[in-house]
mmCIF file of C-alpha atoms in Angstrom:
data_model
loop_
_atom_site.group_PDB
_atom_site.id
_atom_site.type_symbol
_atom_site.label_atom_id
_atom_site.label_comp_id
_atom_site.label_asym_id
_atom_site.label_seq_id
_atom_site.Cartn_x
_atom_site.Cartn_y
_atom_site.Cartn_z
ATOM 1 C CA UNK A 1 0.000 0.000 0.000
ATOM 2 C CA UNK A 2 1.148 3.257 -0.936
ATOM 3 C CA UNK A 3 2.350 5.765 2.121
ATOM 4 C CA UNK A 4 0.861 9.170 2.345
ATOM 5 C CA UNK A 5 2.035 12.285 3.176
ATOM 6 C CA UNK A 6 1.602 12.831 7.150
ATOM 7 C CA UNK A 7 -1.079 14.443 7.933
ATOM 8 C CA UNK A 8 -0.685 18.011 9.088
ATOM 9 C CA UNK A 9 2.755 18.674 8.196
ATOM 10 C CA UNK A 10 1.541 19.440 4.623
ATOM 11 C CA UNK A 11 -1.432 20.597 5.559
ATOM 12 C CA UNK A 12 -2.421 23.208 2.701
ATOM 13 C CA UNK A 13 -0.556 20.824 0.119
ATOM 14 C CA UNK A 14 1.810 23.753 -0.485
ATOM 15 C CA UNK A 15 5.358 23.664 -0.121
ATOM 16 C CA UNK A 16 7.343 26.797 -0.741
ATOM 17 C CA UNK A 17 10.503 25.811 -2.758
ATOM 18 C CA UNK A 18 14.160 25.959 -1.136
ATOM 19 C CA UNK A 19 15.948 28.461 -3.230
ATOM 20 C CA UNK A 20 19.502 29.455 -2.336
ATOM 21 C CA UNK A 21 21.137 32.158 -3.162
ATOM 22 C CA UNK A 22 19.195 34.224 -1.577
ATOM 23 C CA UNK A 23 15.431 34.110 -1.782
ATOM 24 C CA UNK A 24 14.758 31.582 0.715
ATOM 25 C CA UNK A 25 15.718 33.312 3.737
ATOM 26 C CA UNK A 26 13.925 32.713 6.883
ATOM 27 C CA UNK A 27 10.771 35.571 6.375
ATOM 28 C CA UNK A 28 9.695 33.775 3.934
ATOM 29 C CA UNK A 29 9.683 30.404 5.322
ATOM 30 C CA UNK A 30 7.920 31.347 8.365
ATOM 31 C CA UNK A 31 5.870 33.399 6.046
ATOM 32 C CA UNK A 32 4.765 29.958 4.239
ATOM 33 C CA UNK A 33 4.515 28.033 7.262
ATOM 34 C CA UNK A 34 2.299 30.417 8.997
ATOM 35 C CA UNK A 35 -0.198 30.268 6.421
ATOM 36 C CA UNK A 36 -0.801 26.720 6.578
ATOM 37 C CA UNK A 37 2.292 25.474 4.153
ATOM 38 C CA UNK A 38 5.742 24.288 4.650
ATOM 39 C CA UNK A 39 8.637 26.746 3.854
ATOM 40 C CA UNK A 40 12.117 25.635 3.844
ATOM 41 C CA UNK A 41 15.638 27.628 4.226
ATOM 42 C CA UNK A 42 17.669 26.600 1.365
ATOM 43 C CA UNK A 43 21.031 25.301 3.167
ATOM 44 C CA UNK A 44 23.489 25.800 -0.284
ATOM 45 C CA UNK A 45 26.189 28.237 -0.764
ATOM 46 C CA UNK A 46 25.784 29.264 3.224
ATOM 47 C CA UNK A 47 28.192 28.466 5.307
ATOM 48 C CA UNK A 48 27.334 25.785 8.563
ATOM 49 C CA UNK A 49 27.182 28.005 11.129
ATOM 50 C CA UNK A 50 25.088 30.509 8.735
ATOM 51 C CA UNK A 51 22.130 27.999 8.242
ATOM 52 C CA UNK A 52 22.706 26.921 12.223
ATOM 53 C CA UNK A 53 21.427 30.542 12.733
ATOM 54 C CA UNK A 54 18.428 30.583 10.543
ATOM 55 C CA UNK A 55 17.848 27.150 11.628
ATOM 56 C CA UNK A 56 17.618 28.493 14.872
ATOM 57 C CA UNK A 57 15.680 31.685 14.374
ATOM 58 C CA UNK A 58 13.140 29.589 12.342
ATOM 59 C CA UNK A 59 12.541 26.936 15.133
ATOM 60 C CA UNK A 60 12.224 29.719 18.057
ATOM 61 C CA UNK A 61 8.742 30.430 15.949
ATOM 62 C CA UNK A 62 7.632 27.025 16.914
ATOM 63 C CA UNK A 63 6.710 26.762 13.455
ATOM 64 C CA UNK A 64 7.396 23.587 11.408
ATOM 65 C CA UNK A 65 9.911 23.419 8.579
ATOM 66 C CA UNK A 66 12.077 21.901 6.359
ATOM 67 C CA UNK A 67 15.853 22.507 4.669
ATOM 68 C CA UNK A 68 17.392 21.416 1.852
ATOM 69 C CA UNK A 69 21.147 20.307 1.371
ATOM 70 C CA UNK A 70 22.635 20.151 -2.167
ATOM 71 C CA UNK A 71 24.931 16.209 -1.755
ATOM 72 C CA UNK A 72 28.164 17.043 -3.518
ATOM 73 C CA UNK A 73 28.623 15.012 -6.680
ATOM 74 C CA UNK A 74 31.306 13.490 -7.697
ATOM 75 C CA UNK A 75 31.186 14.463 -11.423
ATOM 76 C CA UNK A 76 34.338 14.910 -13.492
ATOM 77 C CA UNK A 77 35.129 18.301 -14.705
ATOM 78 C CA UNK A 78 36.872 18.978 -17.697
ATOM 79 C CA UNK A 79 40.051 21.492 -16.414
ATOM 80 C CA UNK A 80 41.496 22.247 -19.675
ATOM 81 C CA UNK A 81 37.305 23.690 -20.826
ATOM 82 C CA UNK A 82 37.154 25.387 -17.697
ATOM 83 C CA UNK A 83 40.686 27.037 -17.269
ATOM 84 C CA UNK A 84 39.663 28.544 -21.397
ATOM 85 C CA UNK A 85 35.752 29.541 -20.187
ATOM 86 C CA UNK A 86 37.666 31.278 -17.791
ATOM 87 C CA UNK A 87 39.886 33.147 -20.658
ATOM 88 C CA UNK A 88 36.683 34.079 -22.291
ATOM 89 C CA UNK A 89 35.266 35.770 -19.336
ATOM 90 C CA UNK A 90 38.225 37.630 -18.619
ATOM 91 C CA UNK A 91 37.244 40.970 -21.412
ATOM 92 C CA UNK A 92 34.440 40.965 -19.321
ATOM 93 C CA UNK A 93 35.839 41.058 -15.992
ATOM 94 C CA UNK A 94 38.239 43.614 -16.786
ATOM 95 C CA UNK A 95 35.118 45.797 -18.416
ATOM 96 C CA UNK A 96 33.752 45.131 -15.019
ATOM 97 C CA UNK A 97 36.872 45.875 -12.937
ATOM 98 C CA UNK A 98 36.382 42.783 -11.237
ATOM 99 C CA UNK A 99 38.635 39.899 -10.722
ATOM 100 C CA UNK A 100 38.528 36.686 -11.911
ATOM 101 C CA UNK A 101 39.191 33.669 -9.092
ATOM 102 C CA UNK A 102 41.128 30.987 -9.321
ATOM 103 C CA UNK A 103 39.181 27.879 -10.241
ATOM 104 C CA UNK A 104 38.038 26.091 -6.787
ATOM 105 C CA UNK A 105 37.904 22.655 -7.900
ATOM 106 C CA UNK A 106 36.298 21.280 -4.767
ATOM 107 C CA UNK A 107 32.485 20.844 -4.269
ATOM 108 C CA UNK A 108 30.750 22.121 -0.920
ATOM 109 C CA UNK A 109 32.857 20.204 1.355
ATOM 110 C CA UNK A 110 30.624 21.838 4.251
ATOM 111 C CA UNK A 111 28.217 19.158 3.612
ATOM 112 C CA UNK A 112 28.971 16.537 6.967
ATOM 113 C CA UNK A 113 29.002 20.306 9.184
ATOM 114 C CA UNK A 114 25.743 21.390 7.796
ATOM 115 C CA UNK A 115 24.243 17.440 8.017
ATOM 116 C CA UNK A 116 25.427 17.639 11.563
ATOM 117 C CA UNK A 117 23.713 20.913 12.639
ATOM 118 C CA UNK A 118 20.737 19.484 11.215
ATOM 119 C CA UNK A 119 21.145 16.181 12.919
ATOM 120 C CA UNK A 120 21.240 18.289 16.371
ATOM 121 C CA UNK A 121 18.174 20.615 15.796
ATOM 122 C CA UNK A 122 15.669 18.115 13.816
ATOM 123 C CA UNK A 123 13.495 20.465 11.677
ATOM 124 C CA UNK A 124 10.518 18.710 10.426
ATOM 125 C CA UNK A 125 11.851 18.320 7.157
ATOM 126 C CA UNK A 126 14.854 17.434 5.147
ATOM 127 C CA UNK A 127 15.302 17.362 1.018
ATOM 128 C CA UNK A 128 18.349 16.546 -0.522
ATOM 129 C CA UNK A 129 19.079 17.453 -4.289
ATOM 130 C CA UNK A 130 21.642 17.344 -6.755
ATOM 131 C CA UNK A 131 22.536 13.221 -5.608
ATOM 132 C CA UNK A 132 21.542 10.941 -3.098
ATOM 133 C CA UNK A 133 22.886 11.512 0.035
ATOM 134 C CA UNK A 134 24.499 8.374 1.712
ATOM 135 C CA UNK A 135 22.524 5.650 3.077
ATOM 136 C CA UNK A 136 23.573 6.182 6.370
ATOM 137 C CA UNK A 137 22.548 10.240 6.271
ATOM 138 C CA UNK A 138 19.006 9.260 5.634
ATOM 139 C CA UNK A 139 19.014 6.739 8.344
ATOM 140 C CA UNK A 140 20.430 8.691 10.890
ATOM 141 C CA UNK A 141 17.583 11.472 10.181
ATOM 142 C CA UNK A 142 14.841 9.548 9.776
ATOM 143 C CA UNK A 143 15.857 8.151 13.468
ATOM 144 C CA UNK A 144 16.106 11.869 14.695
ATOM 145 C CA UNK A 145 12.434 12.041 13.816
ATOM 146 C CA UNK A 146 13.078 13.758 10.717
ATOM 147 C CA UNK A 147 11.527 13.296 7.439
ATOM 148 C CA UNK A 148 13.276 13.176 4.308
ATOM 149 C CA UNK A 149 12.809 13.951 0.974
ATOM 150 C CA UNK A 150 14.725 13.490 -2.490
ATOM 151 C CA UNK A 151 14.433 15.634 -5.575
ATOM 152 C CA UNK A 152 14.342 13.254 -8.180
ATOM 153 C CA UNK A 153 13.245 13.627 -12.171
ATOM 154 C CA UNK A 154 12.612 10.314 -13.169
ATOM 155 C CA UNK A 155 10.875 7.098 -12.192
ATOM 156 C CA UNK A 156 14.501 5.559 -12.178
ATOM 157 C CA UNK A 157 15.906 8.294 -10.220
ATOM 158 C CA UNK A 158 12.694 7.550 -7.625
ATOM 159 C CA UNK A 159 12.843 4.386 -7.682
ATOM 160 C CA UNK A 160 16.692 4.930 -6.711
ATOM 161 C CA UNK A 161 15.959 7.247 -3.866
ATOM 162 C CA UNK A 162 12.893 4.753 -2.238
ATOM 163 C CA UNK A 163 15.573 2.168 -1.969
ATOM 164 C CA UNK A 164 18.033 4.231 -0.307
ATOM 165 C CA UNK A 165 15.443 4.798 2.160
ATOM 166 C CA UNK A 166 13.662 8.227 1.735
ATOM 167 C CA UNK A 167 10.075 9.282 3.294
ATOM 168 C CA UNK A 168 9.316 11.114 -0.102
ATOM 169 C CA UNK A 169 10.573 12.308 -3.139
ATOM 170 C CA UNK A 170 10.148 15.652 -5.377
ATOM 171 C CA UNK A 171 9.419 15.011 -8.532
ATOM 172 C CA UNK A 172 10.988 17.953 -10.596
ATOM 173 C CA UNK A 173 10.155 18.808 -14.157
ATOM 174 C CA UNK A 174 12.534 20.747 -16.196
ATOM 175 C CA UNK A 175 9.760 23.418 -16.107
ATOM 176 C CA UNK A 176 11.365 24.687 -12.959
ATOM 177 C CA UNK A 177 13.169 27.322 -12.197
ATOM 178 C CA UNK A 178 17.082 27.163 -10.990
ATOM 179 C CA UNK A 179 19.083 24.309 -11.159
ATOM 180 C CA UNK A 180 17.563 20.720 -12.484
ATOM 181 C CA UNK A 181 17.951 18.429 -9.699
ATOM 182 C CA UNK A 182 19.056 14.810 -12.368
ATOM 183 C CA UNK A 183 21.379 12.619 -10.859
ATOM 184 C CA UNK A 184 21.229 9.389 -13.247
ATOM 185 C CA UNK A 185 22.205 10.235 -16.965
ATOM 186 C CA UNK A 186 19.330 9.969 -19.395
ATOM 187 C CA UNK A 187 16.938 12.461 -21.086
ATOM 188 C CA UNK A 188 14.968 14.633 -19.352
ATOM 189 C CA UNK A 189 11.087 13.549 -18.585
ATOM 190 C CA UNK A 190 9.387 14.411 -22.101
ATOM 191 C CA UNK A 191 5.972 14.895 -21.141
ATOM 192 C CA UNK A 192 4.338 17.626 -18.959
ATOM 193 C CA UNK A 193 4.604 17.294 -14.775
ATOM 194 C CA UNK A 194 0.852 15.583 -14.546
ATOM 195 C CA UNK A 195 2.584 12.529 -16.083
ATOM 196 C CA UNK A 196 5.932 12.853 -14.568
ATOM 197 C CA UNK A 197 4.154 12.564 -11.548
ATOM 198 C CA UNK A 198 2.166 9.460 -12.389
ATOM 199 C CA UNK A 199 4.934 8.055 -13.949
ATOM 200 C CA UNK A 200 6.561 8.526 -10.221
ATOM 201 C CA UNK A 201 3.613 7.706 -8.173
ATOM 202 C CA UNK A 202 3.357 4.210 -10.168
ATOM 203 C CA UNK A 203 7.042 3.593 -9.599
ATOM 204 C CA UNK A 204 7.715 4.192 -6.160
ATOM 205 C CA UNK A 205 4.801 3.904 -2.859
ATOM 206 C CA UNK A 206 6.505 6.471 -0.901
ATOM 207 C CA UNK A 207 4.393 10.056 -1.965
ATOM 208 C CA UNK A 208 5.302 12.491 -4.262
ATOM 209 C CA UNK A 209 5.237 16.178 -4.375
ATOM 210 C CA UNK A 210 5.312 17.982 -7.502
ATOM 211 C CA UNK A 211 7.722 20.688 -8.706
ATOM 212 C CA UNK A 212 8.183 22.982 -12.169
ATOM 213 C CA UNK A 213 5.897 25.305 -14.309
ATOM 214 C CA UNK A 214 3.531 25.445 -11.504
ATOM 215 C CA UNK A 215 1.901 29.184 -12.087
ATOM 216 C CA UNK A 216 -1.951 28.843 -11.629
ATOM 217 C CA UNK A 217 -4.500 26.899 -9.259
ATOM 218 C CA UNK A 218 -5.216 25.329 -11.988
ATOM 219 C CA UNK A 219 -1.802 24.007 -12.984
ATOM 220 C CA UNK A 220 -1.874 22.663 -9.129
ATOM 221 C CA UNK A 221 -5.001 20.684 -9.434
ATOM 222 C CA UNK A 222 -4.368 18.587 -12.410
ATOM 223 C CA UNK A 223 -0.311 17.741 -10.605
ATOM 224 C CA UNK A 224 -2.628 17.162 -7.460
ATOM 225 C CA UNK A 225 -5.228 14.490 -9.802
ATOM 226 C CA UNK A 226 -2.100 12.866 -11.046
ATOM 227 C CA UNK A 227 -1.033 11.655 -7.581
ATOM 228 C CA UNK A 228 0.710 14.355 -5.883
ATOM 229 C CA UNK A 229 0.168 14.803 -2.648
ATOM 230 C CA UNK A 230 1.712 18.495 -2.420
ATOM 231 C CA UNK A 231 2.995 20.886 -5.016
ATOM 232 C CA UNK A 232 6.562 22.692 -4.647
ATOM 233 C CA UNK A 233 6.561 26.358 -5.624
ATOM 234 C CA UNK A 234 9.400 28.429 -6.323
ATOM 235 C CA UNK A 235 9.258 30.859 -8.869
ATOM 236 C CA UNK A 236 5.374 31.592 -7.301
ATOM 237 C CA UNK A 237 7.214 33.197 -4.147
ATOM 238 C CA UNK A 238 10.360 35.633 -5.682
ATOM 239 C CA UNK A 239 8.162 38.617 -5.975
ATOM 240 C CA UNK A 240 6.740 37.992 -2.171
ATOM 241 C CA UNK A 241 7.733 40.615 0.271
ATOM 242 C CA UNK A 242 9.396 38.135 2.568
ATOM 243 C CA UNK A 243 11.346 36.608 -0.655
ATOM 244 C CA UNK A 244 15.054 37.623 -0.091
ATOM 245 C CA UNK A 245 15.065 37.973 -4.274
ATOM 246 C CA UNK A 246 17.402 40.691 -5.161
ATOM 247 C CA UNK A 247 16.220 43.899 -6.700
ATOM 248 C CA UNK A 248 17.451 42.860 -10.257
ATOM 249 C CA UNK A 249 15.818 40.170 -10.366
ATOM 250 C CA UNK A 250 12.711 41.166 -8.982
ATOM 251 C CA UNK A 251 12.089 43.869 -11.410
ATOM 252 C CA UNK A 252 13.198 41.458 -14.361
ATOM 253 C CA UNK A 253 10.233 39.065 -13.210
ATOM 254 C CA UNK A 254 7.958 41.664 -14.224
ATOM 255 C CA UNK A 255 9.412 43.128 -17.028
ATOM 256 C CA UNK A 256 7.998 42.653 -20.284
ATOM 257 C CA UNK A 257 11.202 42.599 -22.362
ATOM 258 C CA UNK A 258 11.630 39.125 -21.425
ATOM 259 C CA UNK A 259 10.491 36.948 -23.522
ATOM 260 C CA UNK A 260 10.936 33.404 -22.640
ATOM 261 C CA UNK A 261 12.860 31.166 -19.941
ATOM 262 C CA UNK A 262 15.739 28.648 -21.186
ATOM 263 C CA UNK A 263 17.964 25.869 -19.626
ATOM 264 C CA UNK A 264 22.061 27.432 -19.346
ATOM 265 C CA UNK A 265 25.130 25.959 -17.648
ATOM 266 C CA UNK A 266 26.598 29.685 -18.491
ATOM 267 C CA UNK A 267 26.472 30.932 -14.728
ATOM 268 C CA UNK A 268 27.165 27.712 -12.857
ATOM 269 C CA UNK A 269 28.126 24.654 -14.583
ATOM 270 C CA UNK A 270 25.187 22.852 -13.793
ATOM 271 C CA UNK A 271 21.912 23.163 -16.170
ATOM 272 C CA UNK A 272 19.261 25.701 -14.488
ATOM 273 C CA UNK A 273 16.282 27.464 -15.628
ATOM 274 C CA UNK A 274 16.111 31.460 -15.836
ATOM 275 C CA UNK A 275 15.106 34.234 -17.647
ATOM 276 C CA UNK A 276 16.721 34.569 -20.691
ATOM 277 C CA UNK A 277 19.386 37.452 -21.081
ATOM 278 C CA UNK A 278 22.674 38.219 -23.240
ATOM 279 C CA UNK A 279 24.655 36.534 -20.839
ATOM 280 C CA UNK A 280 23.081 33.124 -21.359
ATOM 281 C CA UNK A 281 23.048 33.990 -24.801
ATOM 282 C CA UNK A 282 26.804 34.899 -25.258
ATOM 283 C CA UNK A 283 28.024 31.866 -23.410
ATOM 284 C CA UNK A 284 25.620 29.327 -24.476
ATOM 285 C CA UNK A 285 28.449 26.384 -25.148
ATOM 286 C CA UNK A 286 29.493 26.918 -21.298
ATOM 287 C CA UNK A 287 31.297 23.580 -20.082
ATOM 288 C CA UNK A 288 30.104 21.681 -17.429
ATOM 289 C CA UNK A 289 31.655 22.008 -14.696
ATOM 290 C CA UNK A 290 29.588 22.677 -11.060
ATOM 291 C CA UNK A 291 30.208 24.595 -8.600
ATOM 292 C CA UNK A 292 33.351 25.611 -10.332
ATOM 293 C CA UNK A 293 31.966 27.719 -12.588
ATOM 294 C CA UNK A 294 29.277 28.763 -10.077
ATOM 295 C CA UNK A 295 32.437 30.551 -8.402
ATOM 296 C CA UNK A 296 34.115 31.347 -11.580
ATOM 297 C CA UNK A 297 31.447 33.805 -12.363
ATOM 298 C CA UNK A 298 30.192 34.872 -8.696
ATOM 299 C CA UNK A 299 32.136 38.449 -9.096
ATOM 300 C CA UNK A 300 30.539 38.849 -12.366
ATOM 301 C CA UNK A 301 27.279 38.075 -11.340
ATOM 302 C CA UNK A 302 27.801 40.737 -8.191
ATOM 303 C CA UNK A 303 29.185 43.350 -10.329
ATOM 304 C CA UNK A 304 25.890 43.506 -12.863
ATOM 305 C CA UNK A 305 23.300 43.235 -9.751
ATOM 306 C CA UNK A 306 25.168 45.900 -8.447
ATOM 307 C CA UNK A 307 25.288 48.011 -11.597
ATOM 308 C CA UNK A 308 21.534 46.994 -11.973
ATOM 309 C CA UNK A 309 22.145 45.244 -15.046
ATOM 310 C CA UNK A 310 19.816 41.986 -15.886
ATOM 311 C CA UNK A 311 21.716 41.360 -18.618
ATOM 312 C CA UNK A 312 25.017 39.903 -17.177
ATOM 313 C CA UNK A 313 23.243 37.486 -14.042
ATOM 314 C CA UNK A 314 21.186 35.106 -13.767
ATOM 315 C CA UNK A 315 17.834 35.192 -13.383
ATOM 316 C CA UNK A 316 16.899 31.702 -12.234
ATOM 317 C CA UNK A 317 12.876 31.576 -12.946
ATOM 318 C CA UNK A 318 10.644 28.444 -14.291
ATOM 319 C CA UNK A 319 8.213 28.633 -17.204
ATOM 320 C CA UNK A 320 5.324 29.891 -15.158
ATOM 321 C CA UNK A 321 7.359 33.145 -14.087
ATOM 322 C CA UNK A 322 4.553 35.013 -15.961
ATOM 323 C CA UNK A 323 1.924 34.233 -13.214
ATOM 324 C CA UNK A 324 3.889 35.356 -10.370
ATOM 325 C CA UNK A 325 2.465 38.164 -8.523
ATOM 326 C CA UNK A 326 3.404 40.776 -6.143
ATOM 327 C CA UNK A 327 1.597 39.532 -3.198
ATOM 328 C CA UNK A 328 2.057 38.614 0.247
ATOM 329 C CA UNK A 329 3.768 34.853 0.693
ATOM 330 C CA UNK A 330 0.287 34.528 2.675
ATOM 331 C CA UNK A 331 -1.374 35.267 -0.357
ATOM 332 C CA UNK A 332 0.355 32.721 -2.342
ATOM 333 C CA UNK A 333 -0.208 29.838 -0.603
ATOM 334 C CA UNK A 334 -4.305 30.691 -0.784
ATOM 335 C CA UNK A 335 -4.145 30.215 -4.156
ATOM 336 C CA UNK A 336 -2.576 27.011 -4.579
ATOM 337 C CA UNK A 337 -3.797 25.461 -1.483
ATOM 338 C CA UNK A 338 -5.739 22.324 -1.608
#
């Protein structure tokens, strides 16, 4: 028989997306969670004793909540395309007066400190993306009380995750906004999210929440008639007040001039969904390569949100980015509750 979500902790069905870099500090979270949802602090790029602190100031709320930990991968990175992506960028970087840094080769080796923080304060909630975590991380959580979910974009890559152990998965669609969350190497999911998601829920009997190109009520429903017990929302919460989005960003989201969303490795190394600019454009044959080139290109990224210049960051949004709204986080989860 196939488990269920438990019963309260998703109450409203609406989960509000962990987005790091930024957006998914802890006003919005509580902001979710407060409102009958489930926010989530976004645990990448910040240092351990960084999300120790929101952990903390999220928990004195006595609200529930849940994190999410990117698992460093261990994918091979070709130096030589790096080391010459990074001799393309360099006109730019001087136009910017900014300096290039060397490459940093190593993935987010803060990974056991942050799992161990976690371990001690037991949010509600954990999701791991990018890979599955080891065996003994999920069991060592789940004992803590915790439960655990896996972003996963295939009925393989589910099927992979219910063995190791997990309480749920997220099944992502390339839809989505930000990075794409594949760990096993084949295609993406061709057909919309309602059938990812049945494709998921008939592979797996753990539940399964829904992520990518969610933008209306409607869009929520027919994820929700496929078999998904919650829907994940991202790009639905970056024009929020309590969304940590920065200013460049938020004004792009609502700025006609942009047309359409596409899939880039150009900022990071690692395919992710955002608004389409001249950036993505220019460096469209970026080599893989993550988080490498995620640093690579940090000071160029700062240096145009600091100019106020869409063109040269990234402007990580799914497909639905049209439908967001400037609206309280409260607001939000209304509409897309069940």
């Amino acid at each position: 028989m196939d488990r269920e979500l438990p019963e309260g902790l998703f109450g409203a069905g609406v989960v509000g997306a962990p987005m790091a870099g930024g957006p998914s500090r802890p006003p919005l979270a509580e902001a979710v969670s407060a409102s009958g949802g489930l926010g989530f602090l976004a645990g990448g790029y910040k240092a351990p004793d960084a999300l120790a602190r929101e952990v903390d100031e999220l928990s004195a709320t006595g609200l529930a909540f849940g994190v999410n930990l990117f698992v460093p991968a261990d994918e091979p990175v070709d130096r030589e395309a790096v080391l010459a992506y990074r001799e393309r960028l360099r006109p730019l970087a001087e136009r910017l007066g900014v300096e290039l840094p060397e490459p940093r080769w190593a993935d987010d080796d803060a990974y056991p400190a942050k799992l161990a923080h976690l371990l001690e304060r037991r949010p509600a909630v954990v999701s791991f993306t990018f890979a599955l975590p080891p065996a003994g991380d999920v069991a060592s959580l789940r004992r803590a009380g915790v439960f655990v979910l896996q972003t996963v974009t295939s009925p393989d890559e589910a099927r992979a995750a219910e063995e190791l152990g997990v309480d749920g998965v997220v099944a992502q669609h390339a839809a989505a906004g930000g990075h794409f969350g594949a760990f096993l190497p084949a295609p993406a999911f061709a057909g919309p999210l309602p059938e990812l998601v049945a494709a998921v829920r008939a592979a797996v009997g753990i539940p399964v929440l829904a992520a990518g190109g969610i933008g209306t009520a409607e869009a929520a429903r027919a994820v929700r008639a496929a078999g998904a017990g919650a829907v994940q929302l991202g790009t639905a919460f970056l024009r929020t007040p309590e969304a940590g989005t920065n200013p460049v960003q938020r004004a792009a989201l609502a700025d006609p001039s942009f047309e359409r969303t596409a899939q880039t490795r150009a900022f990071s190394g690692k395919t992710a969904r955002g608004l389409e600019n001249s950036f993505m454009r220019e460096y469209a044959d970026a080599p893989a390569g993550y988080p490498t080139v995620h640093y690579l290109t940090a000071p160029l990224r700062a240096a145009a949100v600091a100019a106020g210049d869409a063109q040269g960051t990234n402007l990580w949004a799914g497909t639905a980015w049209k439908e967001a709204r400037e609206e309280p986080a409260a607001d939000v989860v209304a509409r897309f509750a069940v």
